[in-house]
């Protein structure tokens, strides 16, 4: 009995990806690069992070960083844009100020990478080498001052700066947490305790406004700059 003749294997034609498939692949590559960039930036700082390491972590060709973001700086700017989109989800002007601050803290504790990146930039980069960006939007604090929720005799920039420091401290000063509180900054016990303490501190601030009557009308801050 003769063995049947084997047919030569035919090479299957490769189908070109459909437009929606190309879109999904591009979105996936962008997402992988953004996640990898945040990891690298937060671990090594913006200046210390290498484009090749970001691409390797994302598992894509480093040329895609230029293609999708125009380079390392564009990648960082897109991370900032993504943060602003995330921030808009929980920064509700109708929510009490102490709850807003707690939401920022919970986000920083759940994902400390952004806070670490900002700390790296502040400590390792020359201020003169960083182009000045837009000022922080203080309109919500000014509105709360006008409504009497926050003291109107305080500079809104100082309020914002103090809140930033309080929110970032557990991430940027973990050793201080251990020395001051005697607790592990990563522990649920500390995070629950600090969250409630921060809420209480901010509530004292808002309560002092209503009891002293500083919330009515315009006032001047200690810096002499008028606040609304």
mmCIF file of C-alpha atoms in Angstrom:
data_model
loop_
_atom_site.group_PDB
_atom_site.id
_atom_site.type_symbol
_atom_site.label_atom_id
_atom_site.label_comp_id
_atom_site.label_asym_id
_atom_site.label_seq_id
_atom_site.Cartn_x
_atom_site.Cartn_y
_atom_site.Cartn_z
ATOM 1 C CA UNK A 1 0.000 0.000 0.000
ATOM 2 C CA UNK A 2 1.524 3.258 -1.076
ATOM 3 C CA UNK A 3 1.748 6.187 1.296
ATOM 4 C CA UNK A 4 -0.479 9.077 0.263
ATOM 5 C CA UNK A 5 1.364 11.987 -1.219
ATOM 6 C CA UNK A 6 1.602 14.922 1.216
ATOM 7 C CA UNK A 7 0.457 18.221 -0.143
ATOM 8 C CA UNK A 8 2.912 21.050 0.297
ATOM 9 C CA UNK A 9 1.885 23.432 3.060
ATOM 10 C CA UNK A 10 0.429 26.613 1.698
ATOM 11 C CA UNK A 11 1.367 29.894 3.314
ATOM 12 C CA UNK A 12 -1.698 31.628 4.631
ATOM 13 C CA UNK A 13 -1.989 35.193 3.469
ATOM 14 C CA UNK A 14 -1.628 37.680 6.300
ATOM 15 C CA UNK A 15 -4.664 39.868 6.683
ATOM 16 C CA UNK A 16 -4.086 43.562 7.098
ATOM 17 C CA UNK A 17 -5.512 44.824 10.400
ATOM 18 C CA UNK A 18 -8.796 46.624 10.182
ATOM 19 C CA UNK A 19 -8.885 50.326 11.114
ATOM 20 C CA UNK A 20 -10.582 49.632 14.446
ATOM 21 C CA UNK A 21 -7.936 46.996 15.253
ATOM 22 C CA UNK A 22 -5.165 49.487 14.502
ATOM 23 C CA UNK A 23 -6.866 52.001 16.777
ATOM 24 C CA UNK A 24 -7.104 49.501 19.621
ATOM 25 C CA UNK A 25 -3.458 48.528 19.169
ATOM 26 C CA UNK A 26 -2.394 52.176 19.224
ATOM 27 C CA UNK A 27 -4.423 52.846 22.373
ATOM 28 C CA UNK A 28 -2.906 49.793 24.020
ATOM 29 C CA UNK A 29 0.631 50.880 23.116
ATOM 30 C CA UNK A 30 -0.009 54.397 24.418
ATOM 31 C CA UNK A 31 -1.435 53.035 27.668
ATOM 32 C CA UNK A 32 1.505 50.683 28.159
ATOM 33 C CA UNK A 33 3.978 53.499 27.558
ATOM 34 C CA UNK A 34 2.196 55.868 29.941
ATOM 35 C CA UNK A 35 2.110 53.250 32.706
ATOM 36 C CA UNK A 36 5.755 52.362 32.126
ATOM 37 C CA UNK A 37 6.769 56.030 32.095
ATOM 38 C CA UNK A 38 5.050 56.658 35.416
ATOM 39 C CA UNK A 39 6.886 53.686 36.921
ATOM 40 C CA UNK A 40 10.266 54.827 35.606
ATOM 41 C CA UNK A 41 9.773 58.521 36.384
ATOM 42 C CA UNK A 42 8.612 57.827 39.943
ATOM 43 C CA UNK A 43 11.510 55.441 40.580
ATOM 44 C CA UNK A 44 14.336 57.464 38.988
ATOM 45 C CA UNK A 45 13.009 60.962 38.486
ATOM 46 C CA UNK A 46 12.274 62.599 35.163
ATOM 47 C CA UNK A 47 15.939 63.322 34.446
ATOM 48 C CA UNK A 48 17.102 59.842 35.452
ATOM 49 C CA UNK A 49 14.526 57.853 33.492
ATOM 50 C CA UNK A 50 15.774 56.565 30.131
ATOM 51 C CA UNK A 51 13.578 56.283 27.060
ATOM 52 C CA UNK A 52 14.917 52.799 26.364
ATOM 53 C CA UNK A 53 14.007 51.612 29.883
ATOM 54 C CA UNK A 54 10.482 52.985 29.480
ATOM 55 C CA UNK A 55 10.064 51.172 26.159
ATOM 56 C CA UNK A 56 11.502 47.936 27.579
ATOM 57 C CA UNK A 57 9.131 48.066 30.542
ATOM 58 C CA UNK A 58 6.212 48.658 28.182
ATOM 59 C CA UNK A 59 7.391 45.894 25.839
ATOM 60 C CA UNK A 60 7.313 48.085 22.738
ATOM 61 C CA UNK A 61 9.807 49.706 20.366
ATOM 62 C CA UNK A 62 11.192 52.945 21.762
ATOM 63 C CA UNK A 63 10.458 54.678 18.451
ATOM 64 C CA UNK A 64 6.797 54.621 19.456
ATOM 65 C CA UNK A 65 7.557 57.166 22.172
ATOM 66 C CA UNK A 66 8.480 59.690 19.484
ATOM 67 C CA UNK A 67 5.634 58.552 17.245
ATOM 68 C CA UNK A 68 2.868 58.862 19.848
ATOM 69 C CA UNK A 69 4.225 61.533 22.200
ATOM 70 C CA UNK A 70 6.966 63.407 20.370
ATOM 71 C CA UNK A 71 9.597 62.268 22.867
ATOM 72 C CA UNK A 72 10.176 62.045 26.593
ATOM 73 C CA UNK A 73 8.849 65.518 27.389
ATOM 74 C CA UNK A 74 5.639 64.828 25.498
ATOM 75 C CA UNK A 75 5.239 61.591 27.413
ATOM 76 C CA UNK A 76 5.534 63.468 30.688
ATOM 77 C CA UNK A 77 3.027 66.097 29.537
ATOM 78 C CA UNK A 78 0.553 63.368 28.614
ATOM 79 C CA UNK A 79 0.938 61.884 32.088
ATOM 80 C CA UNK A 80 0.056 65.289 33.503
ATOM 81 C CA UNK A 81 -2.992 65.488 31.245
ATOM 82 C CA UNK A 82 -4.085 62.038 32.393
ATOM 83 C CA UNK A 83 -3.750 63.154 36.015
ATOM 84 C CA UNK A 84 -5.940 66.205 35.363
ATOM 85 C CA UNK A 85 -8.628 63.930 33.908
ATOM 86 C CA UNK A 86 -8.420 61.701 36.973
ATOM 87 C CA UNK A 87 -8.481 64.698 39.296
ATOM 88 C CA UNK A 88 -11.655 66.022 37.705
ATOM 89 C CA UNK A 89 -13.447 62.839 38.759
ATOM 90 C CA UNK A 90 -13.174 63.539 42.489
ATOM 91 C CA UNK A 91 -12.611 67.301 42.758
ATOM 92 C CA UNK A 92 -16.296 68.210 43.042
ATOM 93 C CA UNK A 93 -16.937 71.855 44.008
ATOM 94 C CA UNK A 94 -20.147 70.819 45.796
ATOM 95 C CA UNK A 95 -18.287 68.496 48.190
ATOM 96 C CA UNK A 96 -17.059 69.930 51.541
ATOM 97 C CA UNK A 97 -13.421 70.979 51.540
ATOM 98 C CA UNK A 98 -12.311 68.429 54.128
ATOM 99 C CA UNK A 99 -13.727 65.624 51.993
ATOM 100 C CA UNK A 100 -11.938 66.957 48.903
ATOM 101 C CA UNK A 101 -8.625 66.940 50.787
ATOM 102 C CA UNK A 102 -9.244 63.381 52.001
ATOM 103 C CA UNK A 103 -9.932 62.271 48.424
ATOM 104 C CA UNK A 104 -6.561 63.652 47.344
ATOM 105 C CA UNK A 105 -4.893 61.866 50.251
ATOM 106 C CA UNK A 106 -6.572 58.555 49.477
ATOM 107 C CA UNK A 107 -5.443 58.824 45.857
ATOM 108 C CA UNK A 108 -1.854 59.602 46.899
ATOM 109 C CA UNK A 109 -1.787 56.647 49.296
ATOM 110 C CA UNK A 110 -3.346 54.256 46.785
ATOM 111 C CA UNK A 111 -0.976 55.277 43.967
ATOM 112 C CA UNK A 112 2.050 57.213 45.291
ATOM 113 C CA UNK A 113 3.888 57.288 41.958
ATOM 114 C CA UNK A 114 2.750 60.755 40.946
ATOM 115 C CA UNK A 115 3.718 62.208 44.324
ATOM 116 C CA UNK A 116 7.134 60.565 44.128
ATOM 117 C CA UNK A 117 7.670 61.951 40.636
ATOM 118 C CA UNK A 118 6.907 65.488 41.813
ATOM 119 C CA UNK A 119 9.317 65.035 44.727
ATOM 120 C CA UNK A 120 12.052 63.825 42.371
ATOM 121 C CA UNK A 121 11.596 66.825 40.101
ATOM 122 C CA UNK A 122 11.638 69.259 42.989
ATOM 123 C CA UNK A 123 14.801 67.832 44.511
ATOM 124 C CA UNK A 124 16.892 66.999 41.461
ATOM 125 C CA UNK A 125 16.078 69.582 38.803
ATOM 126 C CA UNK A 126 17.319 73.140 38.615
ATOM 127 C CA UNK A 127 14.411 75.541 38.940
ATOM 128 C CA UNK A 128 15.936 77.763 36.266
ATOM 129 C CA UNK A 129 15.902 74.870 33.783
ATOM 130 C CA UNK A 130 12.180 74.194 34.159
ATOM 131 C CA UNK A 131 9.982 76.437 32.000
ATOM 132 C CA UNK A 132 7.287 78.145 34.080
ATOM 133 C CA UNK A 133 3.905 76.539 33.549
ATOM 134 C CA UNK A 134 0.435 77.885 34.282
ATOM 135 C CA UNK A 135 -0.292 78.809 37.872
ATOM 136 C CA UNK A 136 -2.331 76.499 40.041
ATOM 137 C CA UNK A 137 -6.052 77.158 39.724
ATOM 138 C CA UNK A 138 -7.121 78.729 43.019
ATOM 139 C CA UNK A 139 -10.654 79.629 41.967
ATOM 140 C CA UNK A 140 -12.298 76.874 44.019
ATOM 141 C CA UNK A 141 -10.563 77.971 47.217
ATOM 142 C CA UNK A 142 -11.425 81.604 46.480
ATOM 143 C CA UNK A 143 -15.070 80.618 45.918
ATOM 144 C CA UNK A 144 -15.118 78.731 49.218
ATOM 145 C CA UNK A 145 -13.620 81.776 50.949
ATOM 146 C CA UNK A 146 -16.301 84.024 49.484
ATOM 147 C CA UNK A 147 -18.965 81.589 50.676
ATOM 148 C CA UNK A 148 -17.533 81.596 54.205
ATOM 149 C CA UNK A 149 -16.333 77.971 54.130
ATOM 150 C CA UNK A 150 -12.659 78.989 54.403
ATOM 151 C CA UNK A 151 -11.127 82.021 56.170
ATOM 152 C CA UNK A 152 -10.986 84.955 53.767
ATOM 153 C CA UNK A 153 -8.004 86.560 55.538
ATOM 154 C CA UNK A 154 -5.692 83.729 54.403
ATOM 155 C CA UNK A 155 -3.904 83.715 51.081
ATOM 156 C CA UNK A 156 -5.613 81.018 48.946
ATOM 157 C CA UNK A 157 -2.184 80.061 47.586
ATOM 158 C CA UNK A 158 -0.998 79.382 51.145
ATOM 159 C CA UNK A 159 -4.057 77.219 51.825
ATOM 160 C CA UNK A 160 -3.417 75.247 48.662
ATOM 161 C CA UNK A 161 0.291 74.875 49.458
ATOM 162 C CA UNK A 162 -0.393 73.676 53.006
ATOM 163 C CA UNK A 163 -2.880 71.096 51.762
ATOM 164 C CA UNK A 164 -0.407 69.863 49.138
ATOM 165 C CA UNK A 165 2.219 69.374 51.860
ATOM 166 C CA UNK A 166 -0.170 67.548 54.188
ATOM 167 C CA UNK A 167 -1.344 65.218 51.431
ATOM 168 C CA UNK A 168 2.116 64.385 50.096
ATOM 169 C CA UNK A 169 3.927 64.037 53.439
ATOM 170 C CA UNK A 170 3.183 60.324 54.057
ATOM 171 C CA UNK A 171 4.682 59.499 50.636
ATOM 172 C CA UNK A 172 7.633 61.895 50.607
ATOM 173 C CA UNK A 173 8.556 61.541 54.302
ATOM 174 C CA UNK A 174 8.018 57.869 55.217
ATOM 175 C CA UNK A 175 10.879 57.902 57.741
ATOM 176 C CA UNK A 176 9.364 60.928 59.467
ATOM 177 C CA UNK A 177 6.082 59.047 59.720
ATOM 178 C CA UNK A 178 7.855 56.217 61.522
ATOM 179 C CA UNK A 179 9.702 58.586 63.883
ATOM 180 C CA UNK A 180 6.754 60.872 64.630
ATOM 181 C CA UNK A 181 3.837 58.443 64.676
ATOM 182 C CA UNK A 182 5.734 55.274 65.515
ATOM 183 C CA UNK A 183 3.856 53.531 62.738
ATOM 184 C CA UNK A 184 4.649 52.007 59.347
ATOM 185 C CA UNK A 185 3.514 54.553 56.719
ATOM 186 C CA UNK A 186 2.401 51.662 54.487
ATOM 187 C CA UNK A 187 0.184 50.090 57.120
ATOM 188 C CA UNK A 188 -3.603 50.345 56.947
ATOM 189 C CA UNK A 189 -3.564 51.427 60.610
ATOM 190 C CA UNK A 190 -1.479 54.521 59.886
ATOM 191 C CA UNK A 191 -3.352 55.419 56.733
ATOM 192 C CA UNK A 192 -6.713 55.206 58.493
ATOM 193 C CA UNK A 193 -5.412 57.209 61.454
ATOM 194 C CA UNK A 194 -3.785 59.908 59.332
ATOM 195 C CA UNK A 195 -6.826 60.230 57.095
ATOM 196 C CA UNK A 196 -9.068 60.976 60.062
ATOM 197 C CA UNK A 197 -6.527 63.356 61.600
ATOM 198 C CA UNK A 198 -6.154 65.272 58.337
ATOM 199 C CA UNK A 199 -9.911 65.479 58.022
ATOM 200 C CA UNK A 200 -10.064 66.910 61.536
ATOM 201 C CA UNK A 201 -7.334 69.478 60.854
ATOM 202 C CA UNK A 202 -9.104 70.762 57.740
ATOM 203 C CA UNK A 203 -12.438 70.825 59.560
ATOM 204 C CA UNK A 204 -10.877 73.081 62.219
ATOM 205 C CA UNK A 205 -9.891 75.406 59.409
ATOM 206 C CA UNK A 206 -13.379 75.519 57.953
ATOM 207 C CA UNK A 207 -14.996 75.804 61.401
ATOM 208 C CA UNK A 208 -12.780 78.745 62.353
ATOM 209 C CA UNK A 209 -14.061 80.577 59.293
ATOM 210 C CA UNK A 210 -17.711 80.315 60.303
ATOM 211 C CA UNK A 211 -17.098 81.177 63.966
ATOM 212 C CA UNK A 212 -14.883 84.218 63.406
ATOM 213 C CA UNK A 213 -16.959 85.692 60.603
ATOM 214 C CA UNK A 214 -14.003 86.107 58.282
ATOM 215 C CA UNK A 215 -15.894 84.634 55.392
ATOM 216 C CA UNK A 216 -17.924 87.738 54.518
ATOM 217 C CA UNK A 217 -16.651 90.114 51.911
ATOM 218 C CA UNK A 218 -13.232 90.532 50.326
ATOM 219 C CA UNK A 219 -10.061 90.564 52.377
ATOM 220 C CA UNK A 220 -6.351 90.949 51.902
ATOM 221 C CA UNK A 221 -3.944 88.122 52.526
ATOM 222 C CA UNK A 222 -0.839 88.436 54.638
ATOM 223 C CA UNK A 223 1.140 88.909 51.440
ATOM 224 C CA UNK A 224 -0.890 92.002 50.561
ATOM 225 C CA UNK A 225 -2.419 90.314 47.528
ATOM 226 C CA UNK A 226 -6.203 90.798 47.374
ATOM 227 C CA UNK A 227 -8.271 87.638 47.632
ATOM 228 C CA UNK A 228 -11.873 87.116 46.742
#
